[in-house]
Coordinates of C-alpha atoms and ligand atoms in Angstrom, one line a residue:
M1 CA -4.5 -29.4 6.6
K2 CA -3.9 -26.1 8.0
Q3 CA -2.1 -23.3 6.0
Y4 CA 0.6 -20.6 7.5
D5 CA 2.5 -18.2 5.7
A6 CA 5.1 -18.9 7.7
I7 CA 6.1 -22.1 10.2
I8 CA 9.2 -21.9 12.5
I9 CA 10.4 -25.1 13.9
G10 CA 11.7 -24.5 17.1
F11 CA 11.0 -21.6 20.0
G12 CA 14.4 -20.6 20.2
K13 CA 15.9 -17.2 20.3
G14 CA 16.1 -16.2 16.7
G15 CA 12.9 -18.4 16.1
K16 CA 10.3 -16.5 18.6
L17 CA 11.9 -12.7 17.4
L18 CA 11.1 -13.8 14.0
A19 CA 7.8 -15.1 14.7
A20 CA 6.8 -11.5 16.4
E21 CA 8.3 -9.6 13.4
L22 CA 6.3 -11.8 10.7
A23 CA 3.0 -11.7 12.9
N24 CA 3.5 -8.1 13.4
R25 CA 3.4 -8.0 9.6
N26 CA -0.1 -9.1 9.5
W27 CA 1.2 -13.0 8.4
K28 CA 0.1 -16.5 9.4
V29 CA 2.8 -18.1 12.0
A30 CA 2.9 -21.5 13.5
I31 CA 5.3 -22.2 16.0
I32 CA 6.3 -25.3 17.2
E33 CA 8.0 -26.3 20.1
R34 CA 8.4 -30.1 21.6
S35 CA 8.8 -29.3 24.9
P36 CA 6.6 -26.8 27.2
Q37 CA 9.7 -26.4 29.2
M38 CA 11.4 -25.2 26.6
Y39 CA 9.4 -22.2 25.5
G40 CA 11.6 -19.3 25.0
G41 CA 14.6 -21.9 24.0
T42 CA 18.0 -23.1 25.3
C43 CA 19.5 -19.8 26.4
V44 CA 16.4 -19.0 28.8
N45 CA 16.0 -22.8 30.1
A46 CA 19.2 -24.7 30.0
G47 CA 22.0 -22.5 28.8
C48 CA 22.9 -18.6 29.2
I49 CA 20.2 -17.8 31.6
P50 CA 20.6 -20.6 34.4
T51 CA 24.3 -20.4 34.1
K52 CA 25.2 -16.9 34.7
T53 CA 22.7 -16.8 37.4
L54 CA 24.2 -19.6 39.2
I55 CA 28.0 -18.4 38.6
H56 CA 26.9 -14.9 40.2
E57 CA 25.5 -17.1 43.4
S58 CA 29.2 -19.1 43.2
E59 CA 30.9 -15.8 43.9
Q60 CA 28.5 -15.0 46.6
A61 CA 28.7 -17.9 47.8
E62 CA 33.0 -18.2 47.9
R63 CA 32.5 -15.0 50.0
L64 CA 30.3 -16.0 52.7
Y65 CA 31.3 -19.5 53.1
R66 CA 34.4 -20.6 51.9
D67 CA 35.7 -23.7 53.3
D68 CA 32.8 -24.5 54.8
Y69 CA 31.2 -27.2 52.5
S70 CA 27.9 -28.0 55.2
N71 CA 26.7 -24.1 54.1
Q72 CA 28.0 -23.9 50.6
A73 CA 25.7 -27.0 50.3
K74 CA 22.7 -25.2 51.7
Y75 CA 23.7 -22.3 50.0
Y76 CA 23.8 -23.9 46.6
A77 CA 20.2 -25.6 47.3
L78 CA 18.5 -22.1 47.6
A79 CA 20.5 -20.5 44.7
V80 CA 19.3 -23.1 42.5
G81 CA 15.7 -22.9 43.5
R82 CA 16.7 -19.0 42.8
K83 CA 17.4 -19.5 39.3
N84 CA 14.4 -21.7 38.9
K85 CA 12.3 -18.8 39.7
L86 CA 13.8 -16.7 37.3
V87 CA 13.8 -19.7 34.6
S88 CA 10.5 -20.1 35.1
F89 CA 9.3 -16.1 35.0
L90 CA 11.5 -15.6 31.7
R91 CA 9.7 -19.0 30.1
D92 CA 6.2 -17.9 31.1
K93 CA 6.7 -14.4 29.8
N94 CA 8.5 -15.9 26.7
Y95 CA 5.1 -18.0 26.1
E96 CA 2.4 -15.3 27.2
H97 CA 4.2 -12.9 24.5
I98 CA 3.6 -15.3 21.8
K99 CA 0.1 -16.8 22.6
A100 CA -1.0 -13.2 23.2
H101 CA -0.2 -12.3 19.3
P102 CA -3.4 -13.1 17.2
N103 CA -1.5 -14.0 14.2
I104 CA 0.6 -16.6 15.7
T105 CA -0.8 -20.2 16.7
L106 CA 1.8 -22.3 18.6
Y107 CA 1.7 -25.8 18.5
D108 CA 3.2 -28.3 21.2
G109 CA 4.7 -31.3 19.3
T110 CA 7.6 -32.6 17.5
A111 CA 8.2 -31.2 14.1
S112 CA 9.6 -32.8 11.0
F113 CA 9.3 -32.7 7.5
A114 CA 6.9 -34.2 5.3
S115 CA 7.6 -32.7 2.3
N116 CA 9.2 -29.2 1.4
D117 CA 6.3 -27.0 2.4
T118 CA 4.5 -29.6 4.6
V119 CA 5.6 -29.7 8.4
K120 CA 4.2 -33.1 10.3
V121 CA 3.7 -32.0 14.3
V122 CA 3.7 -35.2 16.9
S123 CA 2.1 -34.1 20.0
R124 CA 3.0 -35.6 23.1
D125 CA 0.1 -37.8 23.0
K126 CA 0.9 -38.9 19.3
K127 CA -1.2 -37.0 17.9
E128 CA -0.4 -35.9 14.0
I129 CA -1.8 -33.1 12.4
L130 CA 0.1 -31.4 9.4
L131 CA 0.9 -28.0 8.1
K132 CA 1.6 -26.6 5.1
G133 CA 4.0 -23.5 4.7
K134 CA 5.0 -20.8 2.5
E135 CA 7.9 -20.2 4.1
V136 CA 9.5 -22.6 6.7
F137 CA 12.3 -21.6 9.0
I138 CA 14.7 -24.2 11.2
N139 CA 15.1 -23.0 14.2
T140 CA 15.9 -25.8 16.8
G141 CA 19.0 -25.5 18.2
S142 CA 21.7 -28.1 19.4
T143 CA 22.1 -30.6 21.6
P144 CA 25.0 -31.8 23.9
I145 CA 27.5 -34.6 22.2
L146 CA 27.7 -37.5 24.2
P147 CA 31.4 -39.4 24.1
D148 CA 31.4 -43.3 23.4
V149 CA 32.6 -44.0 26.8
E150 CA 30.9 -47.4 28.4
G151 CA 28.3 -46.8 30.9
I152 CA 27.0 -43.3 30.1
N153 CA 23.8 -43.9 29.6
G154 CA 22.9 -46.3 32.3
S155 CA 24.6 -44.4 34.9
K156 CA 22.7 -42.0 37.8
H157 CA 25.7 -40.0 37.8
V158 CA 26.3 -38.7 34.9
F159 CA 25.1 -35.4 33.9
T160 CA 24.9 -33.1 30.9
S161 CA 25.0 -29.2 32.1
E162 CA 20.9 -29.7 31.1
T163 CA 20.4 -32.3 34.2
L164 CA 22.9 -31.1 36.4
L165 CA 21.7 -27.8 36.4
R166 CA 18.6 -29.4 37.6
Q167 CA 19.8 -31.0 40.2
S168 CA 19.5 -29.1 44.4
K169 CA 22.6 -31.6 45.9
L170 CA 25.6 -30.0 45.8
P171 CA 28.4 -32.7 44.4
H172 CA 31.3 -33.2 47.0
R173 CA 33.3 -34.1 44.3
L174 CA 32.7 -33.1 40.8
L175 CA 34.3 -34.6 37.6
I176 CA 33.8 -32.8 34.1
L177 CA 34.5 -34.3 30.8
G178 CA 35.8 -31.5 28.5
A179 CA 37.4 -28.0 29.1
G180 CA 35.5 -26.4 26.4
A181 CA 33.5 -23.2 27.3
I182 CA 30.5 -25.0 29.7
G183 CA 33.4 -27.0 31.0
M184 CA 35.7 -24.1 32.7
E185 CA 32.2 -21.9 33.2
L186 CA 30.5 -25.1 35.2
A187 CA 34.3 -26.3 36.9
T188 CA 34.4 -22.3 38.1
M189 CA 30.7 -22.5 39.2
Y190 CA 31.1 -25.4 41.5
A191 CA 34.6 -24.5 42.3
G192 CA 33.1 -21.4 43.7
F193 CA 30.0 -23.4 45.6
G194 CA 32.8 -25.7 47.5
S195 CA 32.8 -29.1 45.3
Q196 CA 36.1 -30.4 44.4
V197 CA 36.5 -30.2 40.8
T198 CA 38.4 -32.2 38.3
L199 CA 38.7 -31.2 35.1
L200 CA 39.6 -33.4 31.9
E201 CA 40.1 -32.6 28.8
S202 CA 41.2 -35.3 25.8
G203 CA 43.5 -32.8 23.9
S204 CA 47.1 -31.8 25.0
R205 CA 47.1 -28.6 24.6
F206 CA 44.8 -26.1 27.1
M207 CA 42.4 -23.8 25.3
P208 CA 44.2 -24.7 22.0
K209 CA 42.9 -21.7 19.9
S210 CA 44.1 -19.1 22.9
D211 CA 47.5 -17.6 23.3
R212 CA 49.8 -19.3 25.7
D213 CA 50.1 -16.2 27.8
I214 CA 45.9 -16.0 28.2
A215 CA 46.2 -20.3 28.4
E216 CA 48.5 -20.1 31.6
S217 CA 46.6 -16.7 33.3
M218 CA 43.4 -18.9 32.8
L219 CA 45.3 -21.9 34.2
E220 CA 46.4 -20.7 37.1
S221 CA 43.5 -18.8 37.9
L222 CA 41.5 -21.9 38.0
K223 CA 44.1 -24.1 40.2
R224 CA 43.9 -21.3 42.5
K225 CA 40.4 -21.8 43.2
G226 CA 41.3 -25.7 44.0
I227 CA 40.6 -27.1 40.3
E228 CA 42.6 -30.0 39.0
I229 CA 43.3 -29.9 35.6
R230 CA 44.1 -33.4 33.7
L231 CA 45.0 -33.2 29.9
N232 CA 45.5 -35.7 27.4
A233 CA 42.5 -37.7 29.3
Y234 CA 40.8 -40.2 26.9
A235 CA 38.0 -41.4 29.2
L236 CA 37.2 -45.6 29.1
S237 CA 34.5 -46.3 31.1
V238 CA 32.2 -45.2 34.1
Y239 CA 30.3 -47.2 36.3
D240 CA 27.7 -46.4 39.5
T241 CA 29.1 -47.0 43.0
A242 CA 27.5 -47.0 46.4
D243 CA 27.7 -43.0 46.6
G244 CA 28.9 -42.0 42.9
V245 CA 30.7 -42.8 40.1
T246 CA 34.1 -44.2 39.2
L247 CA 35.4 -42.8 35.6
T248 CA 38.3 -45.1 34.2
Y249 CA 40.9 -43.4 32.0
T250 CA 44.0 -43.2 30.4
D251 CA 46.5 -40.7 30.0
N252 CA 47.2 -40.7 25.8
A253 CA 50.7 -39.2 26.3
D254 CA 52.0 -42.5 28.1
G255 CA 48.9 -45.0 28.2
T256 CA 48.8 -44.6 32.3
P257 CA 45.4 -45.9 33.3
Y258 CA 43.8 -43.8 36.3
F259 CA 40.5 -44.2 38.2
L260 CA 38.8 -41.2 39.8
E261 CA 35.8 -41.4 42.2
G262 CA 33.1 -38.7 42.2
D263 CA 29.5 -37.6 43.0
A264 CA 28.8 -36.6 39.8
L265 CA 30.3 -36.6 36.3
L266 CA 29.2 -33.8 33.9
L267 CA 29.5 -34.9 29.7
A268 CA 30.6 -31.1 28.5
T269 CA 32.2 -32.3 25.1
G270 CA 30.6 -30.2 22.6
R271 CA 27.5 -29.5 21.0
R272 CA 26.1 -30.5 17.6
P273 CA 23.1 -29.1 15.5
M274 CA 19.7 -30.6 16.4
T275 CA 18.5 -32.2 12.7
D276 CA 17.6 -35.8 14.3
E277 CA 14.0 -35.8 13.9
L278 CA 13.8 -33.2 11.3
N279 CA 13.2 -35.8 8.5
L280 CA 15.2 -33.4 6.2
H281 CA 15.9 -35.7 3.2
A282 CA 12.0 -35.0 2.7
A283 CA 12.6 -31.5 1.9
G284 CA 15.7 -31.8 -0.1
I285 CA 17.4 -30.2 2.8
R286 CA 21.2 -30.8 3.0
T287 CA 23.2 -30.9 6.1
D288 CA 27.2 -30.6 6.4
A289 CA 29.6 -33.5 8.2
Q290 CA 28.5 -32.0 11.8
G291 CA 24.8 -32.5 10.8
A292 CA 24.6 -28.8 10.6
V293 CA 21.5 -27.5 7.8
I294 CA 23.6 -25.8 4.7
V295 CA 22.6 -22.1 4.2
N296 CA 24.0 -19.6 2.1
G297 CA 25.1 -15.9 3.7
H298 CA 21.3 -15.3 4.2
L299 CA 20.5 -18.6 5.6
Q300 CA 18.6 -19.8 3.0
T301 CA 18.9 -23.7 2.9
S302 CA 18.9 -25.2 -1.3
S303 CA 15.1 -24.9 -0.9
P304 CA 15.2 -20.9 -1.1
H305 CA 12.0 -21.1 0.9
I306 CA 13.4 -23.1 3.7
W307 CA 15.9 -21.0 6.0
A308 CA 18.0 -22.1 9.3
M309 CA 18.9 -19.6 12.2
G310 CA 21.0 -20.3 15.4
D311 CA 22.9 -23.0 16.1
V312 CA 21.2 -25.4 13.9
R313 CA 23.4 -23.8 10.9
G314 CA 26.3 -24.7 13.1
G315 CA 29.2 -22.6 13.0
A316 CA 29.8 -20.5 16.8
L317 CA 27.1 -21.6 19.2
Y318 CA 26.2 -18.4 21.1
D319 CA 22.5 -16.7 21.6
Y320 CA 23.6 -13.2 20.2
L321 CA 24.2 -15.0 16.8
S322 CA 20.9 -16.5 16.8
I323 CA 19.6 -13.0 17.1
D324 CA 21.4 -11.4 14.5
D325 CA 20.6 -14.5 12.0
F326 CA 16.8 -12.9 12.6
R327 CA 18.4 -9.4 12.0
V328 CA 19.5 -11.3 8.3
I329 CA 16.4 -13.1 7.7
A330 CA 14.3 -9.8 8.3
N331 CA 16.5 -7.8 6.0
Q332 CA 16.2 -10.3 3.5
L333 CA 12.6 -10.6 3.7
F334 CA 11.5 -6.6 4.2
G335 CA 14.4 -4.7 4.1
N336 CA 17.4 -3.6 1.3
K337 CA 18.9 -7.3 1.0
K338 CA 22.6 -6.3 2.2
R339 CA 22.7 -8.0 5.7
N340 CA 24.3 -11.3 5.5
T341 CA 26.5 -13.5 8.2
D342 CA 29.6 -12.3 6.7
D343 CA 29.1 -9.0 7.6
R344 CA 29.3 -9.7 10.9
V345 CA 32.9 -11.0 11.7
P346 CA 34.4 -10.6 13.7
V347 CA 32.7 -11.8 16.6
P348 CA 33.4 -12.2 19.8
Y349 CA 33.1 -14.4 22.4
V350 CA 32.7 -14.4 26.4
I351 CA 33.6 -17.6 28.9
F352 CA 32.2 -16.3 32.2
T353 CA 35.1 -18.2 34.9
D354 CA 36.3 -15.9 37.4
P355 CA 37.8 -13.8 36.3
P356 CA 35.6 -13.8 32.9
L357 CA 37.4 -14.1 29.2
A358 CA 36.2 -11.9 26.3
H359 CA 37.9 -12.3 22.8
I360 CA 37.4 -10.8 19.4
G361 CA 39.2 -11.0 16.3
L362 CA 42.7 -12.6 15.7
T363 CA 44.9 -14.0 18.3
E364 CA 48.8 -12.8 18.6
E365 CA 49.5 -16.5 17.0
E366 CA 47.0 -16.5 14.3
A367 CA 47.9 -12.8 13.3
V368 CA 51.6 -14.2 13.1
K369 CA 50.5 -16.9 10.9
R370 CA 49.0 -14.8 9.0
G371 CA 51.9 -12.6 8.2
Y372 CA 51.1 -9.4 9.4
S373 CA 53.0 -7.0 10.9
L374 CA 51.6 -6.1 14.3
Q375 CA 52.3 -4.9 17.6
V376 CA 51.3 -6.4 21.0
S377 CA 50.4 -4.6 24.4
R378 CA 49.7 -6.0 27.8
L379 CA 48.3 -4.9 30.5
P380 CA 48.0 -6.5 34.0
A381 CA 44.5 -6.1 35.7
A382 CA 45.7 -5.3 38.6
A383 CA 46.9 -2.3 37.0
I384 CA 43.5 -0.7 36.3
P385 CA 41.9 1.3 39.3
R386 CA 38.9 -0.3 39.3
A387 CA 40.1 -3.7 39.5
R388 CA 41.5 -2.7 43.0
T389 CA 38.1 -1.4 44.0
L390 CA 36.4 -4.5 43.1
Q391 CA 39.4 -6.5 44.8
H392 CA 39.4 -8.4 41.4
I393 CA 43.0 -8.0 40.7
D394 CA 43.8 -11.0 38.7
G395 CA 43.7 -11.5 35.0
M396 CA 45.5 -9.2 31.9
M397 CA 44.1 -7.4 29.0
K398 CA 45.9 -8.0 25.4
A399 CA 45.6 -6.4 22.4
I400 CA 47.1 -6.3 18.7
V401 CA 47.3 -3.8 16.5
N402 CA 48.0 -3.9 12.8
A403 CA 51.8 -2.0 12.9
H404 CA 51.0 -0.2 9.2
T405 CA 47.6 0.9 9.4
G406 CA 46.8 0.9 13.3
R407 CA 43.7 -1.0 12.8
I408 CA 43.1 -3.5 15.7
I409 CA 43.1 -6.9 14.6
G410 CA 42.7 -9.0 18.1
C411 CA 42.0 -8.1 21.4
T412 CA 41.1 -10.8 24.5
L413 CA 40.3 -9.3 28.0
F414 CA 41.1 -11.6 30.9
C415 CA 39.6 -9.4 33.7
V416 CA 36.6 -8.6 35.8
D417 CA 33.6 -6.9 34.1
A418 CA 35.6 -8.5 30.3
P419 CA 31.6 -9.0 28.8
E420 CA 30.9 -5.4 29.1
V421 CA 34.1 -3.8 28.1
I422 CA 34.8 -6.5 25.2
N423 CA 31.9 -4.5 23.4
L424 CA 33.9 -1.6 23.0
V425 CA 36.6 -3.1 21.5
S426 CA 33.8 -4.8 19.4
L427 CA 32.6 -1.2 18.6
A428 CA 36.3 0.2 17.4
M429 CA 36.9 -2.8 15.4
K430 CA 33.8 -2.9 13.3
N431 CA 33.8 1.1 13.2
D432 CA 37.2 0.2 11.4
L433 CA 38.8 2.7 14.3
H434 CA 42.2 3.8 14.2
Y435 CA 43.5 2.1 18.0
S436 CA 43.9 5.8 18.7
A437 CA 40.1 6.4 19.3
L438 CA 39.8 3.7 22.3
R439 CA 44.2 5.5 23.6
D440 CA 42.1 8.7 23.9
F441 CA 38.7 8.2 24.4
I442 CA 37.1 9.8 27.7
F443 CA 35.7 6.8 30.0
T444 CA 33.9 7.0 33.3
H445 CA 36.0 6.8 36.5
P446 CA 36.5 4.5 38.2
S447 CA 35.9 1.6 35.4
M448 CA 37.5 -1.1 34.0
S449 CA 36.7 0.4 30.3
E450 CA 39.2 3.4 31.0
G451 CA 42.2 0.2 31.2
L452 CA 41.9 0.7 27.5
N453 CA 43.1 4.1 27.7
D454 CA 46.7 2.4 29.0
L455 CA 46.3 -0.6 27.0
F456 CA 46.1 1.1 23.9
K457 CA 48.9 3.7 25.0
A458 CA 51.8 1.4 24.3
F459 CA 51.7 1.2 20.7
Ligands
LIG501 C1 25.4 -24.6 29.3 C2 24.9 -23.6 27.9 C3 25.1 -22.1 28.7 C4 25.4 -21.6 27.4 N1 25.7 -20.1 27.8 C5 25.8 -19.3 26.9 C6 26.0 -17.0 27.3 O1 26.2 -17.8 27.7 N2 26.3 -17.1 25.7 C7 26.0 -17.1 24.4 O2 25.7 -16.0 23.5 N3 25.5 -18.5 24.3 C8 25.2 -19.6 25.1 N4 25.3 -20.6 25.0 C9 24.7 -21.0 24.1 C10 23.2 -20.5 23.5 O3 22.3 -21.0 24.6 C11 22.9 -21.0 22.1 O4 23.4 -20.6 21.1 C12 21.6 -20.7 21.8 O5 20.7 -20.8 23.2 C13 21.0 -21.0 20.2 O6 19.7 -20.9 20.1 P1 18.9 -21.2 18.8 O7 18.1 -20.0 18.5 O8 19.6 -21.6 18.2 O9 17.8 -22.5 19.7 P2 17.4 -22.9 21.5 O10 17.3 -22.0 21.8 O11 18.3 -23.9 21.4 O12 16.0 -23.4 20.5 C14 15.5 -24.3 20.0 C15 14.7 -25.1 20.2 O13 13.9 -26.0 19.2 C16 13.2 -26.8 20.0 N5 13.1 -28.0 19.0 C17 14.7 -29.3 18.7 N6 14.2 -29.9 17.9 C18 12.3 -29.8 17.8 C19 11.8 -30.3 16.8 N7 12.2 -31.5 15.6 N8 10.1 -30.0 17.1 C20 10.0 -29.1 18.0 N9 10.5 -28.1 18.8 C21 12.1 -28.7 18.8 C22 13.8 -27.2 21.3 O14 13.7 -27.8 22.6 C23 14.2 -26.0 21.9 O15 13.9 -25.3 22.4 C24 25.2 -22.0 26.5 C25 24.8 -23.0 26.0 C26 24.7 -24.0 26.7 C27 24.1 -25.3 26.6
LIG502 N1 29.7 -18.2 27.3 C1 29.4 -19.0 26.3 O1 29.1 -17.7 25.2 C2 29.4 -20.3 26.3 C3 29.2 -21.0 27.4 C4 28.4 -22.2 27.2 C5 28.4 -22.9 26.5 N2 28.7 -22.2 24.9 C6 28.2 -22.6 23.9 O2 28.1 -24.0 24.1 C7 28.8 -24.7 23.0 C8 29.1 -26.3 23.5 O3 30.0 -26.1 24.7 P1 31.1 -27.3 24.9 O4 31.9 -26.8 26.1 O5 30.2 -28.7 25.2 O6 32.2 -27.5 23.9 P2 33.0 -26.7 23.6 O7 33.5 -27.4 22.0 O8 33.7 -25.4 23.5 O9 34.5 -27.9 24.3 C9 34.2 -29.1 24.2 C10 35.6 -29.8 24.8 O10 35.3 -31.3 25.4 C11 37.1 -32.0 24.7 N3 36.6 -33.2 24.5 C12 35.8 -33.7 23.6 N4 35.6 -35.2 23.6 C13 36.2 -35.6 24.7 C14 36.3 -36.1 25.8 N5 35.7 -37.7 25.5 N6 37.3 -36.6 26.7 C15 37.1 -35.1 26.9 N7 37.4 -33.9 26.7 C16 36.4 -34.1 25.3 C17 37.1 -31.1 23.3 O11 38.6 -31.2 23.2 C18 36.9 -29.9 23.7 O12 37.8 -28.9 24.8 C19 30.4 -24.1 22.8 O13 31.0 -24.2 21.7 C20 30.0 -22.7 22.7 O14 29.4 -21.8 22.0 C21 28.3 -20.8 25.1

């Protein structure tokens, strides 16, 4: 049996950063990845990078070939090729970085616990090897939740985000099940490329966690792109036709049955922690009702030498949280042990629609429910000179401030460059700055950030 100071299960974001950190400190590290197509993890290979590359491409395609499906389809195939090239480049870089380190051994295979310090690796040719580790880190990510809809398993036209992004044929009619982050981003993207998109959501409230003014703005923006949105959609069955797929669903509100035809159906109905093959009970590790590995604020499981990082520990599923999990663990192992996962709240998020939506902290509805005395300010994106120069005048900014303390409680930016600008608001909130710090800050001009001067002037 091979002995290591650390075993890392899954070559994801947090895991690869940790592998390099430990190896640089002379630890002997084993990292195990079940698929060579996934070196570097979901973000690089199937998540953030491919989607954001294609979303950018779709904006170009829309500008060049709007209402010209034939040219859009050609453009799409080329864009998928460029995306594949970028993904391969980044995957190779990730691989080389890990392979080059003398203290790291990469194992290709699926890992499971044999005991609480021993991990079994089964390679694709079914060879087994046992590894013993002083510390073990679980970084196995998440996997799509497949809804219980008759016919989805055998269909040739039903996809997850991962499999759809590999297709180089643009679907003329795309059906999407689930109006969450993936559903909205890919609806915007495919509509930009020229697909007719229908977005079906089982819930009755669009963007249930957002304020209604924001959700309405998003709804209008998606509709302007030609995306049809149907709420209360309870999917029943799917069957393949000669040239696509037929989806049957009922409207939850009144029971009306519907049949919809598409060239492809995307399942975007959530993701769950990837713990299926880990045999966690052999190590005495507990999971919650969603299958997430239960950890404390330092990311230790019930066995303190076994840790979990990234999507597999449940909660919000973002690449930057997997990175921060690495910082929390490194701080425990080598730092002052003061970091924990609670000290990073509030965490911003972004949905990369067009315009994109970025949010941090409480919504107005949440702040009212919690009994805050608050002030709310709104600014249309069109009022910001940079939005005019970029010809992106859709959307709005919204801020919520505690009326007594002047501290920012929450902020939503639904406008061009929102993914960048939200980081400034985040910095102000994390440093407990009074809202006037942003109101009076000298921002460059013209920039979307200077919209914050006006947004916070209203208080
Ligand atoms: C379509 C899509 C778009 C996204 N866009 C964004 C975005 O814009 N911004 C953002 O912040 N987040 C985004 N996310 C979420 C982000 O990708 C994830 O939060 C992040 O990649 C999780 O990283 P991780 O470190 O938990 O693990 P991952 O990067 O998922 O890595 C886990 C690795 O473990 C491997 N593995 C699993 N089980 C085993 C096993 N038993 N043995 C060996 N190996 C195993 C897997 O193959 C995988 O490579 C997106 C996700 C998706 C699906
Ligand atoms: N920009 C980003 O940071 C980004 C982008 C994409 C994904 N992600 C991460 O990936 C995770 C997964 O994304 P997602 O969009 O799959 O999940 P999600 O949880 O964001 O949304 C899933 C949606 O599907 C709906 N739904 C569930 N079952 C359904 C059914 N049978 N029929 C119709 N609708 C149904 C849910 O009500 C929900 O609105 C997100 O939680 C997010 O953390 C992040």
